[in-house]
Amino acid sequence: MSMSTVLIISLAAGVILVVGGGLLMYMAQLVKNAYELKIQINSEVDERLTKMTEDLDKKSRWIKRDLIEEIEKIKIAMETSNANKFNELTEPFIKRLETMEETLRKDRADWTKALNEDREVIQKVDAKLGALRREMKQPEANPSLDAAMASLAAAKAAGAEAQDAAAAPAPPDVTTMNGFLPDLGKKA
């Protein structure tokens, strides 16, 4: 081998070493740049994720606040609606109850009036019976006794007629207590 061959080979080896070293340095620089880029991208991604979570937290708080306000509005509207419906439903019952109470008051007044009239009739009959007893105790014949007996018989007949008129079958009015309980107060 000649010197020129060795020199060419040495030169080729040197060029290869220089080019290989340059390529190696270039590759090292590329790897270093890629690593720095990776770190920079990771930090930017972390910053953006942090910012996104903060934004999402703000928006979720706003949404929660809005939902709570809407729920309160719906709750108030439902309470108002329920109160109105309750009033609408109870109004007929209250009117019916007031009507029934008024009917009961009238029936009670009618019963009281009828009782007072019956008491007056009973007092009159008792007074006549007392007068008749007194006259019967006296031994002498008394023409007024016959008249008193006749008036007593007439009073009994009038009382019987009043009871017959009261007992006459009339269509019962079931809206009043007398119509609902027709036999109340009658003796068998």
Short mmCIF file of N, CA and C in Angstrom, two decimals:
data_model
loop_
_atom_site.label_atom_id
_atom_site.label_comp_id
_atom_site.label_asym_id
_atom_site.label_seq_id
_atom_site.Cartn_x
_atom_site.Cartn_y
_atom_site.Cartn_z
N MET A 1 0.81 -1.11 0.00
CA MET A 1 0.00 0.00 0.00
C MET A 1 0.89 1.23 0.00
N SER A 2 0.33 1.99 -0.68
CA SER A 2 1.17 3.16 -0.88
C SER A 2 0.71 4.24 0.08
N MET A 3 1.47 5.18 0.08
CA MET A 3 1.24 6.25 1.01
C MET A 3 0.00 7.03 0.61
N SER A 4 -0.20 7.16 -0.60
CA SER A 4 -1.36 7.90 -1.06
C SER A 4 -2.64 7.16 -0.69
N THR A 5 -2.59 5.87 -0.70
CA THR A 5 -3.75 5.09 -0.32
C THR A 5 -3.99 5.28 1.16
N VAL A 6 -2.95 5.25 1.92
CA VAL A 6 -3.10 5.41 3.37
C VAL A 6 -3.61 6.81 3.63
N LEU A 7 -3.10 7.74 2.90
CA LEU A 7 -3.51 9.11 3.10
C LEU A 7 -4.98 9.29 2.70
N ILE A 8 -5.38 8.68 1.65
CA ILE A 8 -6.77 8.78 1.22
C ILE A 8 -7.67 8.10 2.25
N ILE A 9 -7.25 6.95 2.74
CA ILE A 9 -8.04 6.23 3.72
C ILE A 9 -8.10 7.04 5.00
N SER A 10 -6.96 7.64 5.38
CA SER A 10 -6.92 8.45 6.59
C SER A 10 -7.81 9.67 6.42
N LEU A 11 -7.70 10.23 5.26
CA LEU A 11 -8.54 11.40 5.00
C LEU A 11 -10.01 11.02 5.00
N ALA A 12 -10.35 9.91 4.42
CA ALA A 12 -11.75 9.46 4.40
C ALA A 12 -12.21 9.16 5.82
N ALA A 13 -11.31 8.54 6.61
CA ALA A 13 -11.67 8.25 8.00
C ALA A 13 -11.85 9.53 8.76
N GLY A 14 -10.99 10.51 8.51
CA GLY A 14 -11.11 11.81 9.19
C GLY A 14 -12.39 12.52 8.80
N VAL A 15 -12.70 12.46 7.49
CA VAL A 15 -13.94 13.09 7.04
C VAL A 15 -15.13 12.38 7.69
N ILE A 16 -15.04 11.07 7.72
CA ILE A 16 -16.15 10.30 8.33
C ILE A 16 -16.26 10.64 9.80
N LEU A 17 -15.11 10.76 10.48
CA LEU A 17 -15.14 11.11 11.91
C LEU A 17 -15.69 12.52 12.11
N VAL A 18 -15.27 13.44 11.29
CA VAL A 18 -15.75 14.82 11.42
C VAL A 18 -17.25 14.88 11.11
N VAL A 19 -17.63 14.23 10.00
CA VAL A 19 -19.05 14.24 9.63
C VAL A 19 -19.84 13.48 10.70
N GLY A 20 -19.32 12.33 11.16
CA GLY A 20 -20.00 11.55 12.20
C GLY A 20 -20.09 12.34 13.49
N GLY A 21 -19.00 13.02 13.85
CA GLY A 21 -19.01 13.84 15.08
C GLY A 21 -19.99 14.99 14.94
N GLY A 22 -19.99 15.60 13.75
CA GLY A 22 -20.94 16.70 13.51
C GLY A 22 -22.37 16.22 13.60
N LEU A 23 -22.59 15.04 12.97
CA LEU A 23 -23.94 14.46 13.04
C LEU A 23 -24.31 14.12 14.47
N LEU A 24 -23.34 13.59 15.19
CA LEU A 24 -23.58 13.23 16.58
C LEU A 24 -23.90 14.49 17.40
N MET A 25 -23.16 15.55 17.16
CA MET A 25 -23.42 16.81 17.88
C MET A 25 -24.78 17.37 17.47
N TYR A 26 -25.07 17.29 16.20
CA TYR A 26 -26.37 17.78 15.72
C TYR A 26 -27.51 16.99 16.35
N MET A 27 -27.34 15.67 16.39
CA MET A 27 -28.37 14.81 17.01
C MET A 27 -28.51 15.12 18.50
N ALA A 28 -27.40 15.36 19.17
CA ALA A 28 -27.45 15.70 20.60
C ALA A 28 -28.20 17.01 20.79
N GLN A 29 -27.93 17.96 19.92
CA GLN A 29 -28.64 19.25 20.00
C GLN A 29 -30.13 19.06 19.75
N LEU A 30 -30.49 18.20 18.78
CA LEU A 30 -31.90 17.92 18.50
C LEU A 30 -32.57 17.26 19.69
N VAL A 31 -31.90 16.32 20.32
CA VAL A 31 -32.47 15.65 21.49
C VAL A 31 -32.65 16.66 22.63
N LYS A 32 -31.65 17.52 22.82
CA LYS A 32 -31.73 18.54 23.87
C LYS A 32 -32.90 19.49 23.60
N ASN A 33 -33.03 19.93 22.36
CA ASN A 33 -34.14 20.82 21.99
C ASN A 33 -35.50 20.13 22.17
N ALA A 34 -35.57 18.85 21.80
CA ALA A 34 -36.83 18.11 21.95
C ALA A 34 -37.19 17.99 23.43
N TYR A 35 -36.18 17.74 24.29
CA TYR A 35 -36.45 17.62 25.72
C TYR A 35 -36.93 18.96 26.29
N GLU A 36 -36.27 20.05 25.88
CA GLU A 36 -36.69 21.39 26.35
C GLU A 36 -38.10 21.71 25.85
N LEU A 37 -38.38 21.33 24.62
CA LEU A 37 -39.70 21.55 24.05
C LEU A 37 -40.76 20.73 24.82
N LYS A 38 -40.38 19.49 25.17
CA LYS A 38 -41.30 18.65 25.94
C LYS A 38 -41.58 19.28 27.30
N ILE A 39 -40.56 19.78 27.98
CA ILE A 39 -40.74 20.43 29.28
C ILE A 39 -41.61 21.67 29.13
N GLN A 40 -41.35 22.46 28.10
CA GLN A 40 -42.13 23.67 27.87
C GLN A 40 -43.59 23.33 27.58
N ILE A 41 -43.83 22.31 26.76
CA ILE A 41 -45.20 21.91 26.44
C ILE A 41 -45.92 21.41 27.69
N ASN A 42 -45.21 20.60 28.52
CA ASN A 42 -45.81 20.11 29.76
C ASN A 42 -46.19 21.26 30.70
N SER A 43 -45.30 22.25 30.80
CA SER A 43 -45.62 23.39 31.69
C SER A 43 -46.80 24.19 31.14
N GLU A 44 -46.84 24.38 29.82
CA GLU A 44 -47.97 25.10 29.23
C GLU A 44 -49.28 24.32 29.40
N VAL A 45 -49.21 22.98 29.22
CA VAL A 45 -50.39 22.15 29.40
C VAL A 45 -50.87 22.23 30.85
N ASP A 46 -49.92 22.19 31.80
CA ASP A 46 -50.28 22.30 33.22
C ASP A 46 -50.93 23.65 33.51
N GLU A 47 -50.34 24.72 32.96
CA GLU A 47 -50.91 26.06 33.18
C GLU A 47 -52.33 26.14 32.61
N ARG A 48 -52.48 25.63 31.40
CA ARG A 48 -53.80 25.69 30.76
C ARG A 48 -54.80 24.81 31.49
N LEU A 49 -54.39 23.62 31.96
CA LEU A 49 -55.28 22.76 32.73
C LEU A 49 -55.69 23.44 34.03
N THR A 50 -54.74 24.09 34.69
CA THR A 50 -55.05 24.82 35.92
C THR A 50 -56.04 25.94 35.64
N LYS A 51 -55.79 26.68 34.56
CA LYS A 51 -56.70 27.77 34.19
C LYS A 51 -58.08 27.21 33.84
N MET A 52 -58.13 26.08 33.13
CA MET A 52 -59.41 25.47 32.75
C MET A 52 -60.17 25.00 33.99
N THR A 53 -59.46 24.39 34.94
CA THR A 53 -60.14 23.94 36.17
C THR A 53 -60.67 25.13 36.96
N GLU A 54 -59.92 26.23 37.01
CA GLU A 54 -60.41 27.43 37.69
C GLU A 54 -61.65 27.98 36.98
N ASP A 55 -61.59 28.02 35.65
CA ASP A 55 -62.76 28.49 34.90
C ASP A 55 -63.96 27.58 35.11
N LEU A 56 -63.70 26.27 35.09
CA LEU A 56 -64.80 25.32 35.32
C LEU A 56 -65.37 25.46 36.73
N ASP A 57 -64.51 25.69 37.71
CA ASP A 57 -64.98 25.90 39.08
C ASP A 57 -65.86 27.15 39.16
N LYS A 58 -65.41 28.24 38.52
CA LYS A 58 -66.21 29.47 38.51
C LYS A 58 -67.57 29.22 37.85
N LYS A 59 -67.52 28.58 36.69
CA LYS A 59 -68.76 28.33 35.96
C LYS A 59 -69.68 27.39 36.73
N SER A 60 -69.12 26.38 37.39
CA SER A 60 -69.96 25.47 38.18
C SER A 60 -70.58 26.20 39.36
N ARG A 61 -69.81 27.11 39.99
CA ARG A 61 -70.40 27.91 41.09
C ARG A 61 -71.53 28.80 40.56
N TRP A 62 -71.32 29.41 39.41
CA TRP A 62 -72.37 30.24 38.82
C TRP A 62 -73.61 29.40 38.51
N ILE A 63 -73.35 28.23 37.93
CA ILE A 63 -74.48 27.34 37.58
C ILE A 63 -75.21 26.91 38.84
N LYS A 64 -74.46 26.55 39.89
CA LYS A 64 -75.09 26.15 41.15
C LYS A 64 -75.93 27.28 41.72
N ARG A 65 -75.36 28.49 41.71
CA ARG A 65 -76.09 29.65 42.22
C ARG A 65 -77.36 29.89 41.41
N ASP A 66 -77.24 29.81 40.09
CA ASP A 66 -78.41 30.00 39.24
C ASP A 66 -79.45 28.91 39.48
N LEU A 67 -78.98 27.67 39.63
CA LEU A 67 -79.91 26.57 39.90
C LEU A 67 -80.61 26.75 41.25
N ILE A 68 -79.87 27.18 42.25
CA ILE A 68 -80.49 27.40 43.56
C ILE A 68 -81.54 28.50 43.47
N GLU A 69 -81.23 29.58 42.74
CA GLU A 69 -82.22 30.65 42.56
C GLU A 69 -83.45 30.15 41.83
N GLU A 70 -83.23 29.36 40.77
CA GLU A 70 -84.36 28.81 40.02
C GLU A 70 -85.19 27.86 40.88
N ILE A 71 -84.50 27.04 41.68
CA ILE A 71 -85.22 26.12 42.56
C ILE A 71 -86.06 26.89 43.56
N GLU A 72 -85.51 27.98 44.11
CA GLU A 72 -86.27 28.80 45.06
C GLU A 72 -87.49 29.42 44.38
N LYS A 73 -87.30 29.90 43.14
CA LYS A 73 -88.42 30.48 42.41
C LYS A 73 -89.50 29.42 42.17
N ILE A 74 -89.06 28.23 41.75
CA ILE A 74 -90.02 27.15 41.50
C ILE A 74 -90.72 26.75 42.79
N LYS A 75 -89.97 26.71 43.88
CA LYS A 75 -90.55 26.34 45.18
C LYS A 75 -91.60 27.36 45.60
N ILE A 76 -91.29 28.64 45.46
CA ILE A 76 -92.26 29.68 45.81
C ILE A 76 -93.48 29.60 44.91
N ALA A 77 -93.26 29.37 43.62
CA ALA A 77 -94.39 29.26 42.68
C ALA A 77 -95.26 28.06 43.03
N MET A 78 -94.63 26.93 43.39
CA MET A 78 -95.40 25.74 43.74
C MET A 78 -96.18 25.96 45.04
N GLU A 79 -95.56 26.63 46.03
CA GLU A 79 -96.26 26.90 47.28
C GLU A 79 -97.47 27.80 47.03
N THR A 80 -97.28 28.81 46.20
CA THR A 80 -98.39 29.71 45.88
C THR A 80 -99.48 28.95 45.14
N SER A 81 -99.07 28.14 44.18
CA SER A 81 -100.04 27.36 43.41
C SER A 81 -100.79 26.39 44.32
N ASN A 82 -100.07 25.73 45.21
CA ASN A 82 -100.72 24.79 46.13
C ASN A 82 -101.68 25.51 47.06
N ALA A 83 -101.29 26.70 47.54
CA ALA A 83 -102.18 27.46 48.42
C ALA A 83 -103.45 27.86 47.66
N ASN A 84 -103.28 28.30 46.42
CA ASN A 84 -104.45 28.68 45.62
C ASN A 84 -105.36 27.48 45.36
N LYS A 85 -104.77 26.35 45.02
CA LYS A 85 -105.56 25.15 44.77
C LYS A 85 -106.27 24.70 46.04
N PHE A 86 -105.57 24.78 47.17
CA PHE A 86 -106.18 24.39 48.45
C PHE A 86 -107.37 25.29 48.76
N ASN A 87 -107.19 26.60 48.53
CA ASN A 87 -108.31 27.53 48.76
C ASN A 87 -109.47 27.23 47.82
N GLU A 88 -109.16 26.93 46.56
CA GLU A 88 -110.22 26.62 45.60
C GLU A 88 -110.95 25.35 45.99
N LEU A 89 -110.21 24.37 46.51
CA LEU A 89 -110.84 23.11 46.90
C LEU A 89 -111.65 23.23 48.19
N THR A 90 -111.16 24.03 49.13
CA THR A 90 -111.84 24.12 50.43
C THR A 90 -112.99 25.11 50.42
N GLU A 91 -113.00 26.04 49.47
CA GLU A 91 -114.06 27.05 49.44
C GLU A 91 -115.46 26.44 49.35
N PRO A 92 -115.72 25.47 48.45
CA PRO A 92 -117.07 24.88 48.42
C PRO A 92 -117.42 24.16 49.73
N PHE A 93 -116.44 23.52 50.34
CA PHE A 93 -116.71 22.82 51.59
C PHE A 93 -117.03 23.81 52.71
N ILE A 94 -116.31 24.91 52.73
CA ILE A 94 -116.58 25.93 53.76
C ILE A 94 -117.97 26.51 53.55
N LYS A 95 -118.33 26.79 52.30
CA LYS A 95 -119.68 27.32 52.03
C LYS A 95 -120.74 26.30 52.44
N ARG A 96 -120.51 25.04 52.09
CA ARG A 96 -121.46 24.00 52.45
C ARG A 96 -121.58 23.88 53.98
N LEU A 97 -120.44 23.97 54.67
CA LEU A 97 -120.44 23.89 56.13
C LEU A 97 -121.20 25.07 56.73
N GLU A 98 -120.98 26.25 56.19
CA GLU A 98 -121.71 27.43 56.70
C GLU A 98 -123.21 27.27 56.45
N THR A 99 -123.57 26.75 55.28
CA THR A 99 -124.99 26.52 54.97
C THR A 99 -125.59 25.51 55.94
N MET A 100 -124.85 24.45 56.21
CA MET A 100 -125.34 23.43 57.14
C MET A 100 -125.47 23.99 58.55
N GLU A 101 -124.50 24.82 58.96
CA GLU A 101 -124.58 25.43 60.29
C GLU A 101 -125.80 26.35 60.38
N GLU A 102 -126.05 27.11 59.32
CA GLU A 102 -127.22 27.99 59.31
C GLU A 102 -128.50 27.17 59.38
N THR A 103 -128.53 26.06 58.63
CA THR A 103 -129.71 25.18 58.66
C THR A 103 -129.90 24.59 60.05
N LEU A 104 -128.79 24.20 60.68
CA LEU A 104 -128.89 23.67 62.04
C LEU A 104 -129.41 24.72 63.01
N ARG A 105 -128.95 25.96 62.85
CA ARG A 105 -129.45 27.05 63.72
C ARG A 105 -130.95 27.22 63.54
N LYS A 106 -131.38 27.20 62.26
CA LYS A 106 -132.81 27.36 61.99
C LYS A 106 -133.60 26.18 62.58
N ASP A 107 -133.08 24.97 62.37
CA ASP A 107 -133.75 23.79 62.93
C ASP A 107 -133.83 23.87 64.45
N ARG A 108 -132.74 24.31 65.06
CA ARG A 108 -132.73 24.43 66.52
C ARG A 108 -133.76 25.46 66.98
N ALA A 109 -133.84 26.56 66.24
CA ALA A 109 -134.84 27.58 66.58
C ALA A 109 -136.25 27.00 66.41
N ASP A 110 -136.46 26.23 65.33
CA ASP A 110 -137.78 25.60 65.13
C ASP A 110 -138.09 24.63 66.26
N TRP A 111 -137.11 23.82 66.65
CA TRP A 111 -137.32 22.86 67.73
C TRP A 111 -137.62 23.58 69.04
N THR A 112 -136.86 24.64 69.30
CA THR A 112 -137.08 25.40 70.54
C THR A 112 -138.48 26.00 70.54
N LYS A 113 -138.88 26.54 69.39
CA LYS A 113 -140.22 27.11 69.28
C LYS A 113 -141.28 26.04 69.51
N ALA A 114 -141.09 24.87 68.86
CA ALA A 114 -142.06 23.78 69.02
C ALA A 114 -142.09 23.30 70.48
N LEU A 115 -140.95 23.20 71.11
CA LEU A 115 -140.90 22.79 72.52
C LEU A 115 -141.62 23.80 73.42
N ASN A 116 -141.37 25.08 73.15
CA ASN A 116 -142.03 26.11 73.96
C ASN A 116 -143.55 26.07 73.77
N GLU A 117 -143.98 25.85 72.52
CA GLU A 117 -145.43 25.75 72.27
C GLU A 117 -146.00 24.53 72.99
N ASP A 118 -145.27 23.40 72.92
CA ASP A 118 -145.73 22.19 73.62
C ASP A 118 -145.78 22.43 75.13
N ARG A 119 -144.84 23.14 75.68
CA ARG A 119 -144.83 23.44 77.11
C ARG A 119 -146.03 24.29 77.49
N GLU A 120 -146.31 25.28 76.63
CA GLU A 120 -147.47 26.13 76.92
C GLU A 120 -148.77 25.31 76.90
N VAL A 121 -148.89 24.42 75.90
CA VAL A 121 -150.08 23.57 75.82
C VAL A 121 -150.16 22.68 77.06
N ILE A 122 -149.01 22.11 77.45
CA ILE A 122 -148.98 21.24 78.63
C ILE A 122 -149.37 22.03 79.88
N GLN A 123 -148.88 23.27 80.00
CA GLN A 123 -149.23 24.09 81.17
C GLN A 123 -150.73 24.39 81.19
N LYS A 124 -151.28 24.69 80.01
CA LYS A 124 -152.72 24.96 79.96
C LYS A 124 -153.51 23.72 80.35
N VAL A 125 -153.10 22.56 79.81
CA VAL A 125 -153.80 21.31 80.14
C VAL A 125 -153.64 21.01 81.64
N ASP A 126 -152.44 21.22 82.19
CA ASP A 126 -152.23 20.99 83.62
C ASP A 126 -153.11 21.93 84.44
N ALA A 127 -153.21 23.18 84.00
CA ALA A 127 -154.05 24.13 84.74
C ALA A 127 -155.50 23.68 84.70
N LYS A 128 -155.96 23.24 83.54
CA LYS A 128 -157.35 22.78 83.42
C LYS A 128 -157.58 21.51 84.24
N LEU A 129 -156.56 20.60 84.21
CA LEU A 129 -156.67 19.39 85.02
C LEU A 129 -156.71 19.74 86.51
N GLY A 130 -155.89 20.69 86.91
CA GLY A 130 -155.91 21.12 88.32
C GLY A 130 -157.25 21.68 88.70
N ALA A 131 -157.82 22.49 87.79
CA ALA A 131 -159.14 23.07 88.07
C ALA A 131 -160.19 21.97 88.13
N LEU A 132 -160.10 21.01 87.25
CA LEU A 132 -161.05 19.91 87.25
C LEU A 132 -160.92 19.06 88.51
N ARG A 133 -159.71 18.83 88.96
CA ARG A 133 -159.51 18.04 90.17
C ARG A 133 -160.11 18.76 91.38
N ARG A 134 -159.86 20.05 91.40
CA ARG A 134 -160.43 20.82 92.52
C ARG A 134 -161.95 20.76 92.50
N GLU A 135 -162.52 20.86 91.30
CA GLU A 135 -163.97 20.81 91.19
C GLU A 135 -164.50 19.42 91.51
N MET A 136 -163.71 18.39 91.16
CA MET A 136 -164.15 17.03 91.44
C MET A 136 -164.11 16.72 92.94
N LYS A 137 -163.19 17.40 93.63
CA LYS A 137 -163.10 17.18 95.07
C LYS A 137 -164.30 17.78 95.78
N GLN A 138 -164.88 18.77 95.20
CA GLN A 138 -166.08 19.37 95.80
C GLN A 138 -167.27 18.47 95.49
N PRO A 139 -168.08 18.11 96.55
CA PRO A 139 -169.16 17.15 96.35
C PRO A 139 -170.33 17.70 95.55
N GLU A 140 -170.54 18.92 95.49
CA GLU A 140 -171.72 19.44 94.80
C GLU A 140 -171.53 19.39 93.30
N ALA A 141 -172.58 19.27 92.60
CA ALA A 141 -172.57 19.21 91.14
C ALA A 141 -172.30 20.60 90.62
N ASN A 142 -171.48 20.64 89.67
CA ASN A 142 -171.08 21.93 89.15
C ASN A 142 -171.28 21.92 87.64
N PRO A 143 -172.12 22.84 87.12
CA PRO A 143 -172.31 22.85 85.68
C PRO A 143 -171.04 23.27 84.94
N SER A 144 -170.17 23.99 85.61
CA SER A 144 -168.93 24.40 84.93
C SER A 144 -167.99 23.22 84.75
N LEU A 145 -168.21 22.14 85.56
CA LEU A 145 -167.41 20.93 85.41
C LEU A 145 -167.65 20.31 84.04
N ASP A 146 -168.92 20.28 83.65
CA ASP A 146 -169.22 19.73 82.33
C ASP A 146 -168.59 20.59 81.24
N ALA A 147 -168.66 21.90 81.44
CA ALA A 147 -168.07 22.80 80.44
C ALA A 147 -166.54 22.64 80.41
N ALA A 148 -165.95 22.46 81.60
CA ALA A 148 -164.49 22.28 81.66
C ALA A 148 -164.08 20.97 81.01
N MET A 149 -164.88 19.92 81.23
CA MET A 149 -164.59 18.62 80.62
C MET A 149 -164.69 18.73 79.10
N ALA A 150 -165.68 19.48 78.65
CA ALA A 150 -165.85 19.67 77.21
C ALA A 150 -164.66 20.44 76.64
N SER A 151 -164.21 21.49 77.36
CA SER A 151 -163.07 22.26 76.86
C SER A 151 -161.80 21.42 76.90
N LEU A 152 -161.66 20.53 77.93
CA LEU A 152 -160.51 19.64 78.00
C LEU A 152 -160.52 18.67 76.83
N ALA A 153 -161.71 18.14 76.53
CA ALA A 153 -161.82 17.23 75.40
C ALA A 153 -161.49 17.96 74.10
N ALA A 154 -161.93 19.22 73.98
CA ALA A 154 -161.63 20.01 72.79
C ALA A 154 -160.13 20.28 72.70
N ALA A 155 -159.48 20.56 73.84
CA ALA A 155 -158.03 20.82 73.85
C ALA A 155 -157.27 19.56 73.44
N LYS A 156 -157.75 18.39 73.96
CA LYS A 156 -157.10 17.14 73.59
C LYS A 156 -157.29 16.87 72.10
N ALA A 157 -158.47 17.15 71.60
CA ALA A 157 -158.74 16.94 70.19
C ALA A 157 -157.86 17.87 69.35
N ALA A 158 -157.73 19.12 69.79
CA ALA A 158 -156.88 20.07 69.06
C ALA A 158 -155.43 19.60 69.09
N GLY A 159 -154.99 19.09 70.25
CA GLY A 159 -153.61 18.57 70.36
C GLY A 159 -153.44 17.37 69.46
N ALA A 160 -154.47 16.50 69.41
CA ALA A 160 -154.39 15.31 68.55
C ALA A 160 -154.34 15.72 67.08
N GLU A 161 -155.16 16.74 66.72
CA GLU A 161 -155.17 17.21 65.33
C GLU A 161 -153.80 17.80 64.98
N ALA A 162 -153.21 18.53 65.94
CA ALA A 162 -151.89 19.11 65.68
C ALA A 162 -150.85 18.01 65.49
N GLN A 163 -150.97 16.95 66.31
CA GLN A 163 -150.04 15.84 66.16
C GLN A 163 -150.30 15.10 64.86
N ASP A 164 -151.58 14.94 64.49
CA ASP A 164 -151.89 14.28 63.21
C ASP A 164 -151.36 15.10 62.05
N ALA A 165 -151.48 16.44 62.14
CA ALA A 165 -150.98 17.31 61.08
C ALA A 165 -149.45 17.22 61.01
N ALA A 166 -148.82 17.13 62.18
CA ALA A 166 -147.36 17.02 62.21
C ALA A 166 -146.92 15.65 61.70
N ALA A 167 -147.75 14.62 61.95
CA ALA A 167 -147.40 13.27 61.54
C ALA A 167 -147.84 12.98 60.11
N ALA A 168 -148.51 13.92 59.45
CA ALA A 168 -148.97 13.70 58.08
C ALA A 168 -147.75 13.45 57.20
N PRO A 169 -147.84 12.45 56.35
CA PRO A 169 -146.66 12.12 55.53
C PRO A 169 -146.42 13.21 54.49
N ALA A 170 -145.40 13.98 54.72
CA ALA A 170 -144.97 15.00 53.76
C ALA A 170 -143.59 14.56 53.27
N PRO A 171 -143.24 14.91 52.07
CA PRO A 171 -141.91 14.50 51.60
C PRO A 171 -140.86 15.14 52.50
N PRO A 172 -140.02 14.32 53.12
CA PRO A 172 -139.04 14.87 54.05
C PRO A 172 -138.00 15.70 53.32
N ASP A 173 -137.67 16.82 53.94
CA ASP A 173 -136.63 17.69 53.42
C ASP A 173 -135.33 17.28 54.10
N VAL A 174 -134.47 16.57 53.36
CA VAL A 174 -133.27 16.02 53.98
C VAL A 174 -132.20 17.07 54.22
N THR A 175 -132.45 18.30 53.80
CA THR A 175 -131.46 19.34 54.06
C THR A 175 -131.63 19.92 55.45
N THR A 176 -132.76 19.62 56.13
CA THR A 176 -132.96 20.10 57.49
C THR A 176 -132.87 18.92 58.44
N MET A 177 -132.64 19.24 59.70
CA MET A 177 -132.51 18.19 60.69
C MET A 177 -133.85 17.49 60.91
N ASN A 178 -134.98 18.25 60.82
CA ASN A 178 -136.30 17.63 60.98
C ASN A 178 -136.54 16.62 59.88
N GLY A 179 -136.11 16.93 58.65
CA GLY A 179 -136.29 16.01 57.55
C GLY A 179 -135.33 14.83 57.64
N PHE A 180 -134.16 15.08 58.19
CA PHE A 180 -133.16 14.03 58.28
C PHE A 180 -133.49 13.04 59.40
N LEU A 181 -133.99 13.56 60.52
CA LEU A 181 -134.37 12.71 61.66
C LEU A 181 -135.84 13.00 62.00
N PRO A 182 -136.81 12.49 61.21
CA PRO A 182 -138.20 12.85 61.40
C PRO A 182 -138.80 12.31 62.70
N ASP A 183 -138.26 11.23 63.23
CA ASP A 183 -138.84 10.63 64.42
C ASP A 183 -138.24 11.18 65.71
N LEU A 184 -137.35 12.15 65.60
CA LEU A 184 -136.70 12.70 66.79
C LEU A 184 -137.72 13.44 67.64
N GLY A 185 -137.82 13.09 68.89
CA GLY A 185 -138.70 13.78 69.82
C GLY A 185 -140.09 13.18 69.91
N LYS A 186 -140.44 12.22 69.08
CA LYS A 186 -141.78 11.60 69.14
C LYS A 186 -141.73 10.40 70.06
N LYS A 187 -142.76 10.26 70.83
CA LYS A 187 -142.83 9.11 71.74
C LYS A 187 -143.67 8.03 71.07
N ALA A 188 -143.29 6.79 71.31
CA ALA A 188 -143.97 5.67 70.68
C ALA A 188 -145.29 5.38 71.35
#
